[in-house]
Amino acid sequence: MKKIVSSFLIVVSVICILAGCSNYQNSGTTVTAVSPVEETVEIHTFSQRMFLNGSPSMINIYALGLREKSRPKPIEFEWDYSGENNAMFTLNISENEDMSNAVSYTTSDTEYSVYNLKIGTEYYWTVSTDDTQSAVSSFSTSNEAPRNLYIDGITNARDLGGRETESGDITKQGMLFRTGRLNESNVTDVNIEITEDGKRTMLQELGIKTEIDVRHVNDNESGAITSSPLGSSVTYISIPMDWDGKMLEDNKEQIIKVFSILADENNYPLFIHCNIGTDRTGMLSYMINALLGVSEEELYKDYVFSNFGDIGGQRPLSNLLESDYYTTINQTEGTTLSEKTYNCLTKIGVPSEDLDSLIKIMTE
């Protein structure tokens, strides 16, 4: 009798396997992906897209630096569900077709908005409940830089990566970011402005390990902080830089130190910021992407893209074109902007091995 029961259970198990029995089967409910499915989605808002498709000199038509417009357009996920209305859904998004290393979001709605996905990337997604799961769907994000970011409590945040270089490479995303401040500047008592949601974005989604703060300390521009507002897991490095004079000439030692940090892969992912992320941060961002071989037109657009942030007023392209670092780089020997930047940085004392290391780290 025991043998008969055992044989029966084995047969039932085999039938279940062949029939696709699982926690998600035969429940009477279904969940079906609606959007985005096999399409390319845009991460930029209408005004951002119009600016990026035109001349950098036309930035004042779309943004004046007086209100927050730097955040990306969300990607809207939608699905149909045939079960009870009170179900909880788990949205899983992965860069891998087998759904490995997926990022998960939970909601009670049949739609969900997601920010900060990489540009020019194919993604896969599913939605599941306790009793059913959708098939795997896919979509791609548009490949136009910048990958601007929504980090609650911060303005003017974006990824320096995702740009094509003169050699045809694409610089790595998710490694190096530029932002505005995380805490209030020019106060004697610490006032953290990044919200808890913003912290989660930087720590969990972006995986930040290092913060480079180039605000002044002696006049308390850095807002009295001595550690990262993100917490003890993030290494806080203060490198005070001047911004109201000749920025290259006045900050040579600081630039050398910044590039020594960028040369160590253990420091990544990291972000650089000053007060509003335009002048000192703009100089370092220009140098980094110029070194990596990003075109000058792209660098112009990245510089004035800061006007989409709430930065207290417009930053015109002339601020870049009239700066001493822009002039010095373009007057340095070299056949390409990348070579000129490399030679300029080595002349002020940045070791060539640091520059070579940065190029290796940031190039796909």
Coordinates of C-alpha atoms in Angstrom, one line a residue:
M1 CA 0.0 0.0 0.0
K2 CA 2.8 2.4 0.9
K3 CA 4.5 1.7 -2.5
I4 CA 1.2 2.5 -4.3
V5 CA 0.8 5.8 -2.4
S6 CA 4.4 6.7 -3.0
S7 CA 4.0 5.9 -6.7
F8 CA 0.9 8.0 -6.9
L9 CA 2.6 11.0 -5.3
I10 CA 5.5 10.7 -7.7
V11 CA 3.0 10.6 -10.7
V12 CA 1.2 13.7 -9.4
S13 CA 4.4 15.6 -8.9
V14 CA 5.5 14.8 -12.5
I15 CA 2.1 15.9 -13.8
C16 CA 2.4 19.2 -11.9
I17 CA 5.8 19.8 -13.2
L18 CA 4.8 19.1 -16.8
A19 CA 1.6 21.2 -16.4
G20 CA 3.6 24.1 -15.0
C21 CA 2.2 23.9 -11.5
S22 CA 3.6 26.6 -9.2
N23 CA 2.6 29.2 -6.8
Y24 CA 1.7 31.4 -9.8
Q25 CA -0.4 28.7 -11.7
N26 CA -4.1 27.8 -11.7
S27 CA -4.9 30.6 -9.3
G28 CA -7.6 32.0 -11.6
T29 CA -5.9 35.4 -11.7
T30 CA -3.6 37.0 -14.3
V31 CA -1.3 40.0 -14.4
T32 CA -0.3 41.3 -17.9
A33 CA 2.2 44.0 -18.8
V34 CA 0.7 46.9 -20.7
S35 CA 3.5 49.5 -20.9
P36 CA 6.3 49.9 -21.7
V37 CA 6.6 46.9 -23.9
E38 CA 9.1 46.6 -26.8
E39 CA 9.5 50.3 -27.1
T40 CA 12.1 53.1 -26.5
V41 CA 11.1 55.4 -23.7
E42 CA 12.2 59.0 -23.2
I43 CA 13.7 60.1 -19.8
H44 CA 13.9 63.8 -20.6
T45 CA 11.0 66.2 -20.2
F46 CA 9.7 68.1 -23.2
S47 CA 11.7 71.3 -22.4
Q48 CA 14.9 69.3 -21.7
R49 CA 14.5 67.4 -25.0
M50 CA 13.9 70.5 -27.0
F51 CA 17.0 72.1 -25.5
L52 CA 19.1 69.0 -26.2
N53 CA 18.0 68.9 -29.8
G54 CA 19.1 72.5 -30.4
S55 CA 22.0 74.9 -29.7
P56 CA 23.4 75.3 -26.2
S57 CA 23.1 79.0 -26.6
M58 CA 19.3 78.7 -26.6
I59 CA 19.1 77.5 -23.0
N60 CA 17.4 80.7 -21.8
I61 CA 14.3 79.7 -23.9
Y62 CA 13.8 76.6 -21.7
A63 CA 15.4 77.3 -18.3
L64 CA 16.7 80.3 -16.3
G65 CA 18.0 78.6 -13.2
L66 CA 15.2 79.9 -11.0
R67 CA 13.1 76.8 -10.3
E68 CA 13.5 73.1 -10.2
K69 CA 13.3 71.7 -13.7
S70 CA 16.4 69.4 -13.7
R71 CA 14.6 66.2 -12.8
P72 CA 14.0 63.6 -15.5
K73 CA 10.7 62.4 -16.9
P74 CA 9.5 59.3 -15.0
I75 CA 9.0 56.0 -16.8
E76 CA 5.4 55.0 -16.3
F77 CA 4.8 51.3 -15.8
E78 CA 1.3 49.9 -16.2
W79 CA -0.3 46.4 -16.1
D80 CA -3.7 44.7 -16.0
Y81 CA -4.8 42.5 -13.2
S82 CA -7.8 40.2 -13.1
G83 CA -7.9 39.4 -9.4
E84 CA -9.0 41.2 -6.3
N85 CA -8.7 44.9 -6.0
N86 CA -6.7 44.8 -2.8
A87 CA -3.7 43.0 -4.2
M88 CA -0.2 44.1 -3.6
F89 CA 2.1 44.2 -6.6
T90 CA 5.9 43.8 -6.9
L91 CA 7.5 45.4 -9.9
N92 CA 10.9 44.0 -10.8
I93 CA 13.2 45.7 -13.2
S94 CA 16.5 44.2 -14.4
E95 CA 19.2 44.8 -17.0
N96 CA 19.3 41.0 -17.5
E97 CA 16.8 38.9 -19.4
D98 CA 16.9 36.3 -16.7
M99 CA 15.8 39.0 -14.2
S100 CA 18.9 38.6 -12.1
N101 CA 19.9 41.5 -9.9
A102 CA 16.5 43.1 -10.3
V103 CA 15.4 46.2 -8.4
S104 CA 12.0 45.8 -6.8
Y105 CA 9.2 48.3 -6.1
T106 CA 6.0 47.5 -4.2
T107 CA 2.6 49.2 -4.8
S108 CA -1.1 48.6 -4.5
D109 CA -1.8 50.3 -7.8
T110 CA -1.6 48.8 -11.3
E111 CA 0.8 51.5 -12.3
Y112 CA 4.1 52.9 -11.0
S113 CA 6.5 55.7 -11.9
V114 CA 10.2 54.9 -11.9
Y115 CA 13.1 57.4 -12.1
N116 CA 16.8 57.3 -12.7
L117 CA 17.2 54.4 -15.0
K118 CA 20.3 54.4 -17.2
I119 CA 20.2 55.9 -20.7
G120 CA 20.7 53.8 -23.8
T121 CA 20.0 50.6 -21.9
E122 CA 17.7 47.6 -22.5
Y123 CA 15.6 46.7 -19.5
Y124 CA 13.4 43.7 -18.6
W125 CA 10.5 43.7 -16.2
T126 CA 7.8 41.6 -14.5
V127 CA 5.0 42.2 -12.1
S128 CA 3.9 39.7 -9.5
T129 CA 1.4 39.2 -6.7
D130 CA 1.1 36.4 -4.2
D131 CA -0.7 34.2 -6.7
T132 CA 0.4 35.2 -10.2
Q133 CA 3.3 36.7 -12.2
S134 CA 3.4 38.4 -15.6
A135 CA 5.6 37.3 -18.4
V136 CA 8.9 39.1 -18.8
S137 CA 8.6 42.2 -20.9
S138 CA 11.3 44.5 -22.3
F139 CA 11.9 48.1 -23.3
S140 CA 14.9 50.4 -23.9
T141 CA 15.7 53.9 -22.7
S142 CA 16.7 56.7 -25.1
N143 CA 20.4 57.1 -25.4
E144 CA 20.6 60.9 -25.3
A145 CA 22.8 62.3 -22.5
P146 CA 22.7 63.5 -19.8
R147 CA 21.2 60.9 -17.5
N148 CA 19.7 63.6 -15.2
L149 CA 18.6 62.3 -11.8
Y150 CA 15.7 62.8 -9.4
I151 CA 17.3 62.9 -5.9
D152 CA 14.8 64.3 -3.4
G153 CA 16.2 67.4 -1.6
I154 CA 18.9 68.0 -4.2
T155 CA 18.9 70.0 -7.4
N156 CA 21.1 69.9 -10.5
A157 CA 22.0 66.2 -10.3
R158 CA 23.2 64.0 -13.1
D159 CA 25.5 61.2 -14.2
L160 CA 28.7 62.2 -15.9
G161 CA 28.7 58.9 -17.8
G162 CA 26.7 57.6 -20.8
R163 CA 28.4 59.9 -23.4
E164 CA 30.1 58.9 -26.6
T165 CA 33.8 59.7 -26.9
E166 CA 36.0 60.6 -29.9
S167 CA 37.1 56.9 -30.1
G168 CA 33.5 55.6 -30.2
D169 CA 33.4 54.4 -26.6
I170 CA 30.6 55.1 -24.2
T171 CA 31.7 56.4 -20.8
K172 CA 30.4 54.3 -17.9
Q173 CA 27.2 55.2 -16.2
G174 CA 26.6 54.8 -12.5
M175 CA 30.2 55.6 -11.5
L176 CA 30.6 59.4 -11.3
F177 CA 27.9 62.0 -10.5
R178 CA 27.7 65.8 -10.2
T179 CA 25.1 67.4 -7.9
G180 CA 24.2 70.5 -5.9
R181 CA 24.7 70.5 -2.2
L182 CA 23.2 68.1 0.3
N183 CA 23.1 70.5 3.2
E184 CA 22.5 74.2 3.5
S185 CA 25.5 76.4 2.8
N186 CA 26.8 79.3 4.8
V187 CA 25.2 78.5 8.1
T188 CA 26.7 77.8 11.5
D189 CA 24.4 74.9 12.4
V190 CA 24.1 71.8 10.3
N191 CA 20.9 71.7 8.2
I192 CA 20.6 68.7 6.0
E193 CA 18.5 69.4 2.9
I194 CA 18.5 66.0 1.2
T195 CA 15.4 64.0 2.3
E196 CA 15.3 60.4 3.6
D197 CA 14.0 59.4 0.1
G198 CA 16.9 61.2 -1.5
K199 CA 19.3 59.4 0.8
R200 CA 17.8 56.1 -0.2
T201 CA 18.2 57.0 -3.8
M202 CA 21.9 57.8 -3.4
L203 CA 22.8 54.9 -1.1
Q204 CA 20.6 52.1 -2.4
E205 CA 20.0 52.9 -6.1
L206 CA 23.3 54.7 -6.9
G207 CA 25.4 52.9 -4.3
I208 CA 27.4 56.0 -3.4
K209 CA 30.7 55.4 -1.5
T210 CA 32.4 58.7 -1.7
E211 CA 31.4 62.4 -1.4
I212 CA 33.8 65.1 -2.7
D213 CA 32.7 68.5 -1.3
V214 CA 34.6 71.5 -2.8
R215 CA 32.9 74.2 -0.8
H216 CA 35.0 76.6 1.4
V217 CA 35.5 75.6 5.0
N218 CA 37.1 78.7 6.5
D219 CA 34.0 80.9 5.9
N220 CA 31.7 78.0 6.8
E221 CA 30.3 77.7 3.2
S222 CA 30.2 73.9 3.8
G223 CA 27.5 74.4 6.4
A224 CA 29.4 73.1 9.4
I225 CA 29.5 69.5 8.4
T226 CA 32.5 67.2 9.0
S227 CA 31.0 64.0 7.6
S228 CA 28.6 63.1 4.8
P229 CA 24.9 63.8 5.2
L230 CA 24.4 60.3 3.7
G231 CA 25.9 58.6 6.8
S232 CA 29.0 56.8 8.0
S233 CA 29.0 54.4 5.0
V234 CA 30.1 57.2 2.7
T235 CA 33.6 58.6 2.9
Y236 CA 33.5 62.4 3.1
I237 CA 36.4 64.3 1.5
S238 CA 36.6 68.1 1.8
I239 CA 38.7 69.8 -0.9
P240 CA 37.9 73.6 -0.6
M241 CA 38.1 75.4 -4.0
D242 CA 37.9 79.0 -5.0
W243 CA 35.4 80.0 -7.7
D244 CA 35.5 83.8 -8.0
G245 CA 38.9 84.2 -9.7
K246 CA 41.0 82.2 -12.1
M247 CA 39.6 78.8 -11.3
L248 CA 42.4 76.8 -12.8
E249 CA 45.2 79.0 -11.5
D250 CA 43.7 79.3 -8.0
N251 CA 42.9 75.6 -7.5
K252 CA 45.9 73.6 -8.9
E253 CA 46.6 71.6 -5.7
Q254 CA 43.0 70.9 -5.2
I255 CA 42.6 69.6 -8.8
I256 CA 45.6 67.3 -8.3
K257 CA 43.9 65.9 -5.2
V258 CA 40.5 65.4 -6.9
F259 CA 42.1 63.5 -9.7
S260 CA 44.1 61.3 -7.2
I261 CA 40.7 60.3 -5.7
L262 CA 39.2 59.7 -9.2
A263 CA 42.2 57.4 -10.0
D264 CA 41.2 54.9 -7.3
E265 CA 38.4 52.5 -8.4
N266 CA 37.7 51.7 -4.7
N267 CA 36.2 55.2 -4.3
Y268 CA 33.4 54.6 -6.8
P269 CA 30.6 55.3 -7.2
L270 CA 31.2 58.8 -6.1
F271 CA 29.8 62.3 -6.5
I272 CA 31.3 65.8 -6.6
H273 CA 29.5 69.0 -5.6
C274 CA 30.0 72.6 -4.5
N275 CA 27.1 74.8 -3.5
I276 CA 24.7 74.7 -6.5
G277 CA 26.8 72.4 -8.7
T278 CA 27.7 74.9 -11.5
D279 CA 31.0 76.6 -11.3
R280 CA 33.6 74.5 -9.4
T281 CA 31.7 71.3 -10.1
G282 CA 31.2 72.5 -13.7
M283 CA 35.0 73.0 -14.1
L284 CA 35.8 69.5 -12.7
S285 CA 33.0 67.9 -14.8
Y286 CA 34.3 69.7 -18.0
M287 CA 37.9 68.5 -17.3
I288 CA 36.8 64.9 -16.7
N289 CA 34.6 64.5 -19.7
A290 CA 37.1 66.5 -22.0
L291 CA 39.8 64.1 -20.8
L292 CA 37.6 61.1 -21.6
G293 CA 37.1 62.4 -25.2
V294 CA 33.5 63.8 -25.0
S295 CA 32.9 66.3 -27.8
E296 CA 33.0 70.0 -27.1
E297 CA 29.4 70.5 -28.2
E298 CA 28.3 67.9 -25.6
L299 CA 30.4 69.7 -22.9
Y300 CA 28.7 73.0 -23.7
K301 CA 25.3 71.5 -23.3
D302 CA 26.2 69.8 -20.1
Y303 CA 27.5 73.0 -18.7
V304 CA 24.4 75.0 -19.3
F305 CA 22.1 72.1 -18.5
S306 CA 22.6 73.3 -14.9
N307 CA 20.1 76.1 -15.7
F308 CA 17.3 73.5 -15.4
G309 CA 18.2 73.3 -11.7
D310 CA 17.1 75.7 -8.9
I311 CA 20.5 77.5 -8.8
G312 CA 19.4 81.0 -8.0
G313 CA 19.9 82.5 -11.5
Q314 CA 21.2 81.8 -15.0
R315 CA 24.7 80.4 -15.8
P316 CA 25.4 81.4 -19.4
L317 CA 27.7 79.6 -21.7
S318 CA 30.0 82.6 -21.7
N319 CA 31.0 81.7 -18.1
L320 CA 32.6 78.6 -19.5
L321 CA 34.1 80.1 -22.6
E322 CA 35.7 83.0 -20.7
S323 CA 37.1 80.9 -17.9
D324 CA 40.9 80.4 -17.5
Y325 CA 40.6 76.6 -17.5
Y326 CA 38.8 76.6 -20.8
T327 CA 41.3 79.0 -22.4
T328 CA 44.3 77.2 -21.0
I329 CA 43.1 73.7 -22.1
N330 CA 42.4 75.0 -25.6
Q331 CA 45.9 76.7 -25.8
T332 CA 47.7 73.5 -24.7
E333 CA 49.5 71.3 -27.2
G334 CA 47.5 68.5 -28.6
T335 CA 45.5 67.5 -31.7
T336 CA 42.3 66.7 -29.9
L337 CA 40.5 68.2 -26.9
S338 CA 41.2 65.0 -25.0
E339 CA 45.0 65.3 -25.7
K340 CA 45.0 69.0 -24.8
T341 CA 43.2 68.3 -21.5
Y342 CA 45.6 65.4 -20.7
N343 CA 48.6 67.6 -21.3
C344 CA 47.2 70.6 -19.4
L345 CA 46.5 68.5 -16.3
T346 CA 49.9 66.9 -16.3
K347 CA 51.5 70.4 -16.6
I348 CA 49.8 71.5 -13.4
G349 CA 51.0 68.4 -11.6
V350 CA 48.4 65.7 -12.0
P351 CA 50.3 62.4 -12.4
S352 CA 49.8 60.8 -15.8
E353 CA 49.1 57.4 -14.1
D354 CA 46.2 59.0 -12.3
L355 CA 44.7 60.2 -15.6
D356 CA 45.3 56.8 -17.3
S357 CA 43.6 55.1 -14.4
L358 CA 40.6 57.4 -14.6
I359 CA 40.3 56.8 -18.3
K360 CA 40.4 53.1 -17.7
I361 CA 37.8 53.2 -14.9
M362 CA 35.3 55.4 -16.9
T363 CA 35.6 53.8 -20.4
E364 CA 33.5 50.8 -21.3

